[in-house]
Amino acid sequence: MNYPITGLLNPATVVRHLKRRDKILGGILRETDQCPLFDQRALSEEALFQRLARSIVGQQLSTRAASTIWGRVVAPARGRGGLRRRILDLTEGQAAKAGLSRQKSAYLKALAAGHRDRQIRLSSLRNESDEVVIERLSELRGIGRWTSEMFLISCLKRLDVFSVGDAGLRRAMRYLYQLHDPSDADLVALAEHWRPYRSVASWHLWRALDNHWIE
């Protein structure tokens, strides 16, 4: 079982480790890159809620599309209640205008209602194993393995998570390693070389895609 890695992290040491373990990946790594995973300070309950909600919005969307829709959803979230109140008050018409599907709107409302009623306490997951976090989050409506893995990486800042179902990672790895039609097992085997920093390697692949270093 995987638990949080604690202690001080030296980004340069991690990058050198990844370069040593994987020469191909090493070609896109820079020791000066500011990977947010190295900031291991715990996020507040409200911040965890916000990031999980954003992950729901981002399901099966490109980074750009997800950011655009998220911006439309959160832009009016000011004053009392903030984002949670904004989501609960969101009408079907407002959701559609923001580009949010009816299904995702329902998922967000279920999350916001559970959080408001304290049925969901995301900070309680901090000391659980990766497997338990995925199991607990997957019990929530509209949250599956991919969203749970994104929560592990971006919210709990777990350093050794590899989301084999992530479309961006699959595209980046196909390009970088010149793979035609890799299986899940093929990609998981490649990512084994990145342990115990698979999340960091994944972040660099996402960044390379965003910057069009790889296609």
JSON list of C-alpha atoms in Angstrom, two decimals:
[
{"chain": "A", "resi": 1, "resn": "MET", "atom": "CA", "xyz": [0.00, 0.00, 0.00]},
{"chain": "A", "resi": 2, "resn": "ASN", "atom": "CA", "xyz": [1.18, 3.52, -0.78]},
{"chain": "A", "resi": 3, "resn": "TYR", "atom": "CA", "xyz": [1.20, 6.21, 1.88]},
{"chain": "A", "resi": 4, "resn": "PRO", "atom": "CA", "xyz": [2.28, 9.86, 1.72]},
{"chain": "A", "resi": 5, "resn": "ILE", "atom": "CA", "xyz": [5.98, 10.54, 1.37]},
{"chain": "A", "resi": 6, "resn": "THR", "atom": "CA", "xyz": [7.04, 12.91, 4.10]},
{"chain": "A", "resi": 7, "resn": "GLY", "atom": "CA", "xyz": [10.11, 14.99, 4.77]},
{"chain": "A", "resi": 8, "resn": "LEU", "atom": "CA", "xyz": [11.96, 17.64, 2.82]},
{"chain": "A", "resi": 9, "resn": "LEU", "atom": "CA", "xyz": [12.29, 17.12, -0.92]},
{"chain": "A", "resi": 10, "resn": "ASN", "atom": "CA", "xyz": [15.09, 18.36, -3.10]},
{"chain": "A", "resi": 11, "resn": "PRO", "atom": "CA", "xyz": [13.65, 18.93, -6.60]},
{"chain": "A", "resi": 12, "resn": "ALA", "atom": "CA", "xyz": [17.05, 18.68, -8.26]},
{"chain": "A", "resi": 13, "resn": "THR", "atom": "CA", "xyz": [17.67, 15.31, -6.61]},
{"chain": "A", "resi": 14, "resn": "VAL", "atom": "CA", "xyz": [14.31, 14.00, -7.83]},
{"chain": "A", "resi": 15, "resn": "VAL", "atom": "CA", "xyz": [14.94, 15.18, -11.39]},
{"chain": "A", "resi": 16, "resn": "ARG", "atom": "CA", "xyz": [18.40, 13.59, -11.40]},
{"chain": "A", "resi": 17, "resn": "HIS", "atom": "CA", "xyz": [16.85, 10.34, -10.15]},
{"chain": "A", "resi": 18, "resn": "LEU", "atom": "CA", "xyz": [14.30, 10.35, -13.00]},
{"chain": "A", "resi": 19, "resn": "LYS", "atom": "CA", "xyz": [16.96, 11.19, -15.59]},
{"chain": "A", "resi": 20, "resn": "ARG", "atom": "CA", "xyz": [19.11, 8.34, -14.34]},
{"chain": "A", "resi": 21, "resn": "ARG", "atom": "CA", "xyz": [16.23, 5.85, -14.43]},
{"chain": "A", "resi": 22, "resn": "ASP", "atom": "CA", "xyz": [14.79, 6.92, -17.81]},
{"chain": "A", "resi": 23, "resn": "LYS", "atom": "CA", "xyz": [17.00, 8.57, -20.43]},
{"chain": "A", "resi": 24, "resn": "ILE", "atom": "CA", "xyz": [14.08, 9.24, -22.78]},
{"chain": "A", "resi": 25, "resn": "LEU", "atom": "CA", "xyz": [12.02, 11.02, -20.14]},
{"chain": "A", "resi": 26, "resn": "GLY", "atom": "CA", "xyz": [15.18, 12.81, -19.04]},
{"chain": "A", "resi": 27, "resn": "GLY", "atom": "CA", "xyz": [15.24, 14.64, -22.36]},
{"chain": "A", "resi": 28, "resn": "ILE", "atom": "CA", "xyz": [12.28, 16.83, -21.31]},
{"chain": "A", "resi": 29, "resn": "LEU", "atom": "CA", "xyz": [13.25, 17.35, -17.66]},
{"chain": "A", "resi": 30, "resn": "ARG", "atom": "CA", "xyz": [14.75, 20.53, -16.25]},
{"chain": "A", "resi": 31, "resn": "GLU", "atom": "CA", "xyz": [16.08, 20.84, -12.71]},
{"chain": "A", "resi": 32, "resn": "THR", "atom": "CA", "xyz": [14.76, 24.40, -12.59]},
{"chain": "A", "resi": 33, "resn": "ASP", "atom": "CA", "xyz": [11.15, 23.42, -13.37]},
{"chain": "A", "resi": 34, "resn": "GLN", "atom": "CA", "xyz": [8.81, 24.47, -10.57]},
{"chain": "A", "resi": 35, "resn": "CYS", "atom": "CA", "xyz": [6.79, 21.29, -10.04]},
{"chain": "A", "resi": 36, "resn": "PRO", "atom": "CA", "xyz": [4.00, 22.15, -7.54]},
{"chain": "A", "resi": 37, "resn": "LEU", "atom": "CA", "xyz": [4.19, 18.69, -5.99]},
{"chain": "A", "resi": 38, "resn": "PHE", "atom": "CA", "xyz": [7.35, 19.68, -4.16]},
{"chain": "A", "resi": 39, "resn": "ASP", "atom": "CA", "xyz": [5.31, 22.06, -2.02]},
{"chain": "A", "resi": 40, "resn": "GLN", "atom": "CA", "xyz": [4.09, 19.48, 0.47]},
{"chain": "A", "resi": 41, "resn": "ARG", "atom": "CA", "xyz": [2.11, 21.88, 2.66]},
{"chain": "A", "resi": 42, "resn": "ALA", "atom": "CA", "xyz": [-1.37, 20.51, 3.35]},
{"chain": "A", "resi": 43, "resn": "LEU", "atom": "CA", "xyz": [-4.28, 22.19, 1.58]},
{"chain": "A", "resi": 44, "resn": "SER", "atom": "CA", "xyz": [-7.29, 23.44, 3.52]},
{"chain": "A", "resi": 45, "resn": "GLU", "atom": "CA", "xyz": [-10.61, 21.61, 3.41]},
{"chain": "A", "resi": 46, "resn": "GLU", "atom": "CA", "xyz": [-12.01, 24.37, 1.18]},
{"chain": "A", "resi": 47, "resn": "ALA", "atom": "CA", "xyz": [-9.09, 24.12, -1.22]},
{"chain": "A", "resi": 48, "resn": "LEU", "atom": "CA", "xyz": [-9.48, 20.33, -1.41]},
{"chain": "A", "resi": 49, "resn": "PHE", "atom": "CA", "xyz": [-13.17, 20.77, -2.23]},
{"chain": "A", "resi": 50, "resn": "GLN", "atom": "CA", "xyz": [-12.38, 23.31, -4.94]},
{"chain": "A", "resi": 51, "resn": "ARG", "atom": "CA", "xyz": [-9.76, 21.12, -6.61]},
{"chain": "A", "resi": 52, "resn": "LEU", "atom": "CA", "xyz": [-11.96, 18.03, -6.52]},
{"chain": "A", "resi": 53, "resn": "ALA", "atom": "CA", "xyz": [-14.80, 20.01, -8.06]},
{"chain": "A", "resi": 54, "resn": "ARG", "atom": "CA", "xyz": [-12.46, 21.23, -10.77]},
{"chain": "A", "resi": 55, "resn": "SER", "atom": "CA", "xyz": [-11.39, 17.64, -11.49]},
{"chain": "A", "resi": 56, "resn": "ILE", "atom": "CA", "xyz": [-15.04, 16.72, -12.06]},
{"chain": "A", "resi": 57, "resn": "VAL", "atom": "CA", "xyz": [-15.37, 19.59, -14.54]},
{"chain": "A", "resi": 58, "resn": "GLY", "atom": "CA", "xyz": [-12.21, 18.38, -16.30]},
{"chain": "A", "resi": 59, "resn": "GLN", "atom": "CA", "xyz": [-13.37, 14.81, -16.87]},
{"chain": "A", "resi": 60, "resn": "GLN", "atom": "CA", "xyz": [-12.85, 13.79, -20.52]},
{"chain": "A", "resi": 61, "resn": "LEU", "atom": "CA", "xyz": [-11.97, 17.35, -21.57]},
{"chain": "A", "resi": 62, "resn": "SER", "atom": "CA", "xyz": [-8.81, 19.00, -22.80]},
{"chain": "A", "resi": 63, "resn": "THR", "atom": "CA", "xyz": [-6.98, 21.19, -20.30]},
{"chain": "A", "resi": 64, "resn": "ARG", "atom": "CA", "xyz": [-7.98, 24.32, -22.23]},
{"chain": "A", "resi": 65, "resn": "ALA", "atom": "CA", "xyz": [-11.68, 23.42, -22.44]},
{"chain": "A", "resi": 66, "resn": "ALA", "atom": "CA", "xyz": [-11.79, 22.45, -18.76]},
{"chain": "A", "resi": 67, "resn": "SER", "atom": "CA", "xyz": [-10.13, 25.73, -17.72]},
{"chain": "A", "resi": 68, "resn": "THR", "atom": "CA", "xyz": [-12.58, 27.77, -19.79]},
{"chain": "A", "resi": 69, "resn": "ILE", "atom": "CA", "xyz": [-15.65, 26.06, -18.31]},
{"chain": "A", "resi": 70, "resn": "TRP", "atom": "CA", "xyz": [-14.24, 26.19, -14.80]},
{"chain": "A", "resi": 71, "resn": "GLY", "atom": "CA", "xyz": [-13.62, 29.91, -15.15]},
{"chain": "A", "resi": 72, "resn": "ARG", "atom": "CA", "xyz": [-17.24, 30.46, -16.11]},
{"chain": "A", "resi": 73, "resn": "VAL", "atom": "CA", "xyz": [-18.46, 28.41, -13.16]},
{"chain": "A", "resi": 74, "resn": "VAL", "atom": "CA", "xyz": [-16.30, 30.05, -10.48]},
{"chain": "A", "resi": 75, "resn": "ALA", "atom": "CA", "xyz": [-16.25, 33.64, -11.80]},
{"chain": "A", "resi": 76, "resn": "PRO", "atom": "CA", "xyz": [-19.48, 34.64, -9.97]},
{"chain": "A", "resi": 77, "resn": "ALA", "atom": "CA", "xyz": [-18.53, 32.65, -6.85]},
{"chain": "A", "resi": 78, "resn": "ARG", "atom": "CA", "xyz": [-18.07, 35.62, -4.55]},
{"chain": "A", "resi": 79, "resn": "GLY", "atom": "CA", "xyz": [-19.36, 36.51, -1.12]},
{"chain": "A", "resi": 80, "resn": "ARG", "atom": "CA", "xyz": [-21.08, 34.31, 1.39]},
{"chain": "A", "resi": 81, "resn": "GLY", "atom": "CA", "xyz": [-20.88, 30.60, 0.64]},
{"chain": "A", "resi": 82, "resn": "GLY", "atom": "CA", "xyz": [-18.34, 31.02, -2.14]},
{"chain": "A", "resi": 83, "resn": "LEU", "atom": "CA", "xyz": [-17.92, 28.23, -4.65]},
{"chain": "A", "resi": 84, "resn": "ARG", "atom": "CA", "xyz": [-20.06, 25.70, -2.81]},
{"chain": "A", "resi": 85, "resn": "ARG", "atom": "CA", "xyz": [-23.04, 28.06, -2.72]},
{"chain": "A", "resi": 86, "resn": "ARG", "atom": "CA", "xyz": [-22.45, 29.00, -6.36]},
{"chain": "A", "resi": 87, "resn": "ILE", "atom": "CA", "xyz": [-22.62, 25.32, -7.36]},
{"chain": "A", "resi": 88, "resn": "LEU", "atom": "CA", "xyz": [-25.73, 24.63, -5.30]},
{"chain": "A", "resi": 89, "resn": "ASP", "atom": "CA", "xyz": [-27.49, 27.68, -6.75]},
{"chain": "A", "resi": 90, "resn": "LEU", "atom": "CA", "xyz": [-26.45, 26.96, -10.33]},
{"chain": "A", "resi": 91, "resn": "THR", "atom": "CA", "xyz": [-29.50, 26.65, -12.57]},
{"chain": "A", "resi": 92, "resn": "GLU", "atom": "CA", "xyz": [-29.74, 24.32, -15.53]},
{"chain": "A", "resi": 93, "resn": "GLY", "atom": "CA", "xyz": [-29.60, 27.30, -17.87]},
{"chain": "A", "resi": 94, "resn": "GLN", "atom": "CA", "xyz": [-26.55, 28.79, -16.17]},
{"chain": "A", "resi": 95, "resn": "ALA", "atom": "CA", "xyz": [-24.76, 25.44, -16.28]},
{"chain": "A", "resi": 96, "resn": "ALA", "atom": "CA", "xyz": [-25.50, 25.04, -19.98]},
{"chain": "A", "resi": 97, "resn": "LYS", "atom": "CA", "xyz": [-24.32, 28.59, -20.71]},
{"chain": "A", "resi": 98, "resn": "ALA", "atom": "CA", "xyz": [-21.05, 27.84, -18.91]},
{"chain": "A", "resi": 99, "resn": "GLY", "atom": "CA", "xyz": [-20.58, 24.73, -21.06]},
{"chain": "A", "resi": 100, "resn": "LEU", "atom": "CA", "xyz": [-21.23, 22.34, -18.19]},
{"chain": "A", "resi": 101, "resn": "SER", "atom": "CA", "xyz": [-23.16, 19.19, -19.04]},
{"chain": "A", "resi": 102, "resn": "ARG", "atom": "CA", "xyz": [-26.29, 18.31, -17.10]},
{"chain": "A", "resi": 103, "resn": "GLN", "atom": "CA", "xyz": [-24.55, 15.20, -15.77]},
{"chain": "A", "resi": 104, "resn": "LYS", "atom": "CA", "xyz": [-21.50, 17.06, -14.49]},
{"chain": "A", "resi": 105, "resn": "SER", "atom": "CA", "xyz": [-23.71, 19.72, -12.97]},
{"chain": "A", "resi": 106, "resn": "ALA", "atom": "CA", "xyz": [-25.52, 16.99, -11.03]},
{"chain": "A", "resi": 107, "resn": "TYR", "atom": "CA", "xyz": [-22.19, 15.53, -9.88]},
{"chain": "A", "resi": 108, "resn": "LEU", "atom": "CA", "xyz": [-20.99, 18.92, -8.67]},
{"chain": "A", "resi": 109, "resn": "LYS", "atom": "CA", "xyz": [-24.23, 19.59, -6.81]},
{"chain": "A", "resi": 110, "resn": "ALA", "atom": "CA", "xyz": [-24.04, 16.19, -5.08]},
{"chain": "A", "resi": 111, "resn": "LEU", "atom": "CA", "xyz": [-20.46, 16.91, -4.00]},
{"chain": "A", "resi": 112, "resn": "ALA", "atom": "CA", "xyz": [-21.34, 20.41, -2.79]},
{"chain": "A", "resi": 113, "resn": "ALA", "atom": "CA", "xyz": [-24.38, 19.19, -0.84]},
{"chain": "A", "resi": 114, "resn": "GLY", "atom": "CA", "xyz": [-22.39, 16.41, 0.82]},
{"chain": "A", "resi": 115, "resn": "HIS", "atom": "CA", "xyz": [-19.64, 18.85, 1.71]},
{"chain": "A", "resi": 116, "resn": "ARG", "atom": "CA", "xyz": [-22.11, 21.40, 3.09]},
{"chain": "A", "resi": 117, "resn": "ASP", "atom": "CA", "xyz": [-23.77, 18.74, 5.25]},
{"chain": "A", "resi": 118, "resn": "ARG", "atom": "CA", "xyz": [-20.37, 17.48, 6.43]},
{"chain": "A", "resi": 119, "resn": "GLN", "atom": "CA", "xyz": [-20.99, 14.03, 5.01]},
{"chain": "A", "resi": 120, "resn": "ILE", "atom": "CA", "xyz": [-17.79, 14.49, 3.04]},
{"chain": "A", "resi": 121, "resn": "ARG", "atom": "CA", "xyz": [-14.60, 15.57, 4.83]},
{"chain": "A", "resi": 122, "resn": "LEU", "atom": "CA", "xyz": [-11.81, 15.48, 2.30]},
{"chain": "A", "resi": 123, "resn": "SER", "atom": "CA", "xyz": [-9.05, 16.37, 4.76]},
{"chain": "A", "resi": 124, "resn": "SER", "atom": "CA", "xyz": [-9.76, 13.09, 6.58]},
{"chain": "A", "resi": 125, "resn": "LEU", "atom": "CA", "xyz": [-8.23, 11.27, 3.60]},
{"chain": "A", "resi": 126, "resn": "ARG", "atom": "CA", "xyz": [-4.75, 12.73, 4.11]},
{"chain": "A", "resi": 127, "resn": "ASN", "atom": "CA", "xyz": [-3.39, 9.81, 6.12]},
{"chain": "A", "resi": 128, "resn": "GLU", "atom": "CA", "xyz": [-5.09, 7.06, 4.15]},
{"chain": "A", "resi": 129, "resn": "SER", "atom": "CA", "xyz": [-3.35, 4.88, 1.58]},
{"chain": "A", "resi": 130, "resn": "ASP", "atom": "CA", "xyz": [-3.78, 5.60, -2.11]},
{"chain": "A", "resi": 131, "resn": "GLU", "atom": "CA", "xyz": [-6.03, 2.57, -2.48]},
{"chain": "A", "resi": 132, "resn": "VAL", "atom": "CA", "xyz": [-8.31, 3.66, 0.37]},
{"chain": "A", "resi": 133, "resn": "VAL", "atom": "CA", "xyz": [-8.55, 7.21, -1.00]},
{"chain": "A", "resi": 134, "resn": "ILE", "atom": "CA", "xyz": [-9.59, 5.87, -4.41]},
{"chain": "A", "resi": 135, "resn": "GLU", "atom": "CA", "xyz": [-12.12, 3.53, -2.81]},
{"chain": "A", "resi": 136, "resn": "ARG", "atom": "CA", "xyz": [-13.66, 6.28, -0.64]},
{"chain": "A", "resi": 137, "resn": "LEU", "atom": "CA", "xyz": [-13.86, 8.88, -3.40]},
{"chain": "A", "resi": 138, "resn": "SER", "atom": "CA", "xyz": [-15.27, 6.37, -5.87]},
{"chain": "A", "resi": 139, "resn": "GLU", "atom": "CA", "xyz": [-18.27, 5.98, -3.58]},
{"chain": "A", "resi": 140, "resn": "LEU", "atom": "CA", "xyz": [-19.24, 9.56, -4.46]},
{"chain": "A", "resi": 141, "resn": "ARG", "atom": "CA", "xyz": [-21.50, 10.18, -7.42]},
{"chain": "A", "resi": 142, "resn": "GLY", "atom": "CA", "xyz": [-19.60, 10.99, -10.60]},
{"chain": "A", "resi": 143, "resn": "ILE", "atom": "CA", "xyz": [-16.15, 10.22, -9.22]},
{"chain": "A", "resi": 144, "resn": "GLY", "atom": "CA", "xyz": [-14.22, 7.28, -10.61]},
{"chain": "A", "resi": 145, "resn": "ARG", "atom": "CA", "xyz": [-10.64, 6.15, -10.65]},
{"chain": "A", "resi": 146, "resn": "TRP", "atom": "CA", "xyz": [-9.25, 8.94, -12.86]},
{"chain": "A", "resi": 147, "resn": "THR", "atom": "CA", "xyz": [-10.76, 11.74, -10.75]},
{"chain": "A", "resi": 148, "resn": "SER", "atom": "CA", "xyz": [-9.56, 10.01, -7.59]},
{"chain": "A", "resi": 149, "resn": "GLU", "atom": "CA", "xyz": [-6.04, 9.74, -8.98]},
{"chain": "A", "resi": 150, "resn": "MET", "atom": "CA", "xyz": [-6.04, 13.43, -9.90]},
{"chain": "A", "resi": 151, "resn": "PHE", "atom": "CA", "xyz": [-7.12, 14.18, -6.33]},
{"chain": "A", "resi": 152, "resn": "LEU", "atom": "CA", "xyz": [-4.21, 12.11, -5.01]},
{"chain": "A", "resi": 153, "resn": "ILE", "atom": "CA", "xyz": [-1.77, 14.03, -7.19]},
{"chain": "A", "resi": 154, "resn": "SER", "atom": "CA", "xyz": [-3.02, 17.61, -7.17]},
{"chain": "A", "resi": 155, "resn": "CYS", "atom": "CA", "xyz": [-4.73, 17.73, -3.76]},
{"chain": "A", "resi": 156, "resn": "LEU", "atom": "CA", "xyz": [-2.93, 15.30, -1.48]},
{"chain": "A", "resi": 157, "resn": "LYS", "atom": "CA", "xyz": [0.33, 15.76, -3.42]},
{"chain": "A", "resi": 158, "resn": "ARG", "atom": "CA", "xyz": [1.17, 12.08, -3.49]},
{"chain": "A", "resi": 159, "resn": "LEU", "atom": "CA", "xyz": [4.43, 11.69, -5.36]},
{"chain": "A", "resi": 160, "resn": "ASP", "atom": "CA", "xyz": [4.10, 8.16, -6.71]},
{"chain": "A", "resi": 161, "resn": "VAL", "atom": "CA", "xyz": [0.79, 7.95, -8.59]},
{"chain": "A", "resi": 162, "resn": "PHE", "atom": "CA", "xyz": [0.48, 6.94, -12.25]},
{"chain": "A", "resi": 163, "resn": "SER", "atom": "CA", "xyz": [-2.91, 7.36, -13.91]},
{"chain": "A", "resi": 164, "resn": "VAL", "atom": "CA", "xyz": [-2.76, 4.94, -16.82]},
{"chain": "A", "resi": 165, "resn": "GLY", "atom": "CA", "xyz": [-6.22, 6.03, -17.96]},
{"chain": "A", "resi": 166, "resn": "ASP", "atom": "CA", "xyz": [-5.27, 9.69, -18.40]},
{"chain": "A", "resi": 167, "resn": "ALA", "atom": "CA", "xyz": [-5.58, 10.60, -22.08]},
{"chain": "A", "resi": 168, "resn": "GLY", "atom": "CA", "xyz": [-2.84, 13.23, -21.91]},
{"chain": "A", "resi": 169, "resn": "LEU", "atom": "CA", "xyz": [-0.30, 10.88, -20.36]},
{"chain": "A", "resi": 170, "resn": "ARG", "atom": "CA", "xyz": [-1.12, 8.16, -22.88]},
{"chain": "A", "resi": 171, "resn": "ARG", "atom": "CA", "xyz": [-0.66, 10.60, -25.78]},
{"chain": "A", "resi": 172, "resn": "ALA", "atom": "CA", "xyz": [2.60, 11.95, -24.36]},
{"chain": "A", "resi": 173, "resn": "MET", "atom": "CA", "xyz": [4.02, 8.49, -23.78]},
{"chain": "A", "resi": 174, "resn": "ARG", "atom": "CA", "xyz": [3.02, 7.25, -27.23]},
{"chain": "A", "resi": 175, "resn": "TYR", "atom": "CA", "xyz": [4.87, 10.19, -28.77]},
{"chain": "A", "resi": 176, "resn": "LEU", "atom": "CA", "xyz": [7.90, 10.21, -26.50]},
{"chain": "A", "resi": 177, "resn": "TYR", "atom": "CA", "xyz": [8.53, 6.45, -26.61]},
{"chain": "A", "resi": 178, "resn": "GLN", "atom": "CA", "xyz": [7.35, 6.03, -30.23]},
{"chain": "A", "resi": 179, "resn": "LEU", "atom": "CA", "xyz": [4.64, 3.52, -29.34]},
{"chain": "A", "resi": 180, "resn": "HIS", "atom": "CA", "xyz": [1.89, 2.73, -31.83]},
{"chain": "A", "resi": 181, "resn": "ASP", "atom": "CA", "xyz": [-0.86, 1.18, -29.73]},
{"chain": "A", "resi": 182, "resn": "PRO", "atom": "CA", "xyz": [0.46, 0.48, -26.21]},
{"chain": "A", "resi": 183, "resn": "SER", "atom": "CA", "xyz": [-1.60, -1.51, -23.74]},
{"chain": "A", "resi": 184, "resn": "ASP", "atom": "CA", "xyz": [-2.21, -0.40, -20.18]},
{"chain": "A", "resi": 185, "resn": "ALA", "atom": "CA", "xyz": [0.35, -2.98, -19.09]},
{"chain": "A", "resi": 186, "resn": "ASP", "atom": "CA", "xyz": [2.96, -1.51, -21.46]},
{"chain": "A", "resi": 187, "resn": "LEU", "atom": "CA", "xyz": [2.52, 1.99, -20.02]},
{"chain": "A", "resi": 188, "resn": "VAL", "atom": "CA", "xyz": [2.46, 0.79, -16.42]},
{"chain": "A", "resi": 189, "resn": "ALA", "atom": "CA", "xyz": [5.71, -1.10, -17.05]},
{"chain": "A", "resi": 190, "resn": "LEU", "atom": "CA", "xyz": [7.36, 2.03, -18.48]},
{"chain": "A", "resi": 191, "resn": "ALA", "atom": "CA", "xyz": [6.21, 4.10, -15.52]},
{"chain": "A", "resi": 192, "resn": "GLU", "atom": "CA", "xyz": [7.76, 1.61, -13.11]},
{"chain": "A", "resi": 193, "resn": "HIS", "atom": "CA", "xyz": [11.13, 3.18, -13.94]},
{"chain": "A", "resi": 194, "resn": "TRP", "atom": "CA", "xyz": [9.92, 6.45, -12.42]},
{"chain": "A", "resi": 195, "resn": "ARG", "atom": "CA", "xyz": [9.22, 5.12, -8.93]},
{"chain": "A", "resi": 196, "resn": "PRO", "atom": "CA", "xyz": [8.95, 6.55, -6.32]},
{"chain": "A", "resi": 197, "resn": "TYR", "atom": "CA", "xyz": [8.18, 9.76, -8.25]},
{"chain": "A", "resi": 198, "resn": "ARG", "atom": "CA", "xyz": [5.65, 8.73, -10.90]},
{"chain": "A", "resi": 199, "resn": "SER", "atom": "CA", "xyz": [3.48, 11.76, -10.13]},
{"chain": "A", "resi": 200, "resn": "VAL", "atom": "CA", "xyz": [6.41, 14.09, -10.76]},
{"chain": "A", "resi": 201, "resn": "ALA", "atom": "CA", "xyz": [7.19, 12.38, -14.06]},
{"chain": "A", "resi": 202, "resn": "SER", "atom": "CA", "xyz": [3.52, 12.66, -15.02]},
{"chain": "A", "resi": 203, "resn": "TRP", "atom": "CA", "xyz": [3.52, 16.39, -14.23]},
{"chain": "A", "resi": 204, "resn": "HIS", "atom": "CA", "xyz": [6.49, 16.89, -16.55]},
{"chain": "A", "resi": 205, "resn": "LEU", "atom": "CA", "xyz": [4.69, 15.01, -19.34]},
{"chain": "A", "resi": 206, "resn": "TRP", "atom": "CA", "xyz": [1.58, 17.16, -18.90]},
{"chain": "A", "resi": 207, "resn": "ARG", "atom": "CA", "xyz": [3.75, 20.28, -18.92]},
{"chain": "A", "resi": 208, "resn": "ALA", "atom": "CA", "xyz": [5.49, 19.15, -22.10]},
{"chain": "A", "resi": 209, "resn": "LEU", "atom": "CA", "xyz": [2.08, 18.73, -23.76]},
{"chain": "A", "resi": 210, "resn": "ASP", "atom": "CA", "xyz": [0.88, 22.15, -22.57]},
{"chain": "A", "resi": 211, "resn": "ASN", "atom": "CA", "xyz": [4.04, 23.78, -23.91]},
{"chain": "A", "resi": 212, "resn": "HIS", "atom": "CA", "xyz": [3.83, 21.81, -27.19]},
{"chain": "A", "resi": 213, "resn": "TRP", "atom": "CA", "xyz": [7.26, 20.27, -26.63]},
{"chain": "A", "resi": 214, "resn": "ILE", "atom": "CA", "xyz": [5.67, 16.97, -27.57]},
{"chain": "A", "resi": 215, "resn": "GLU", "atom": "CA", "xyz": [2.52, 16.41, -29.60]}
]
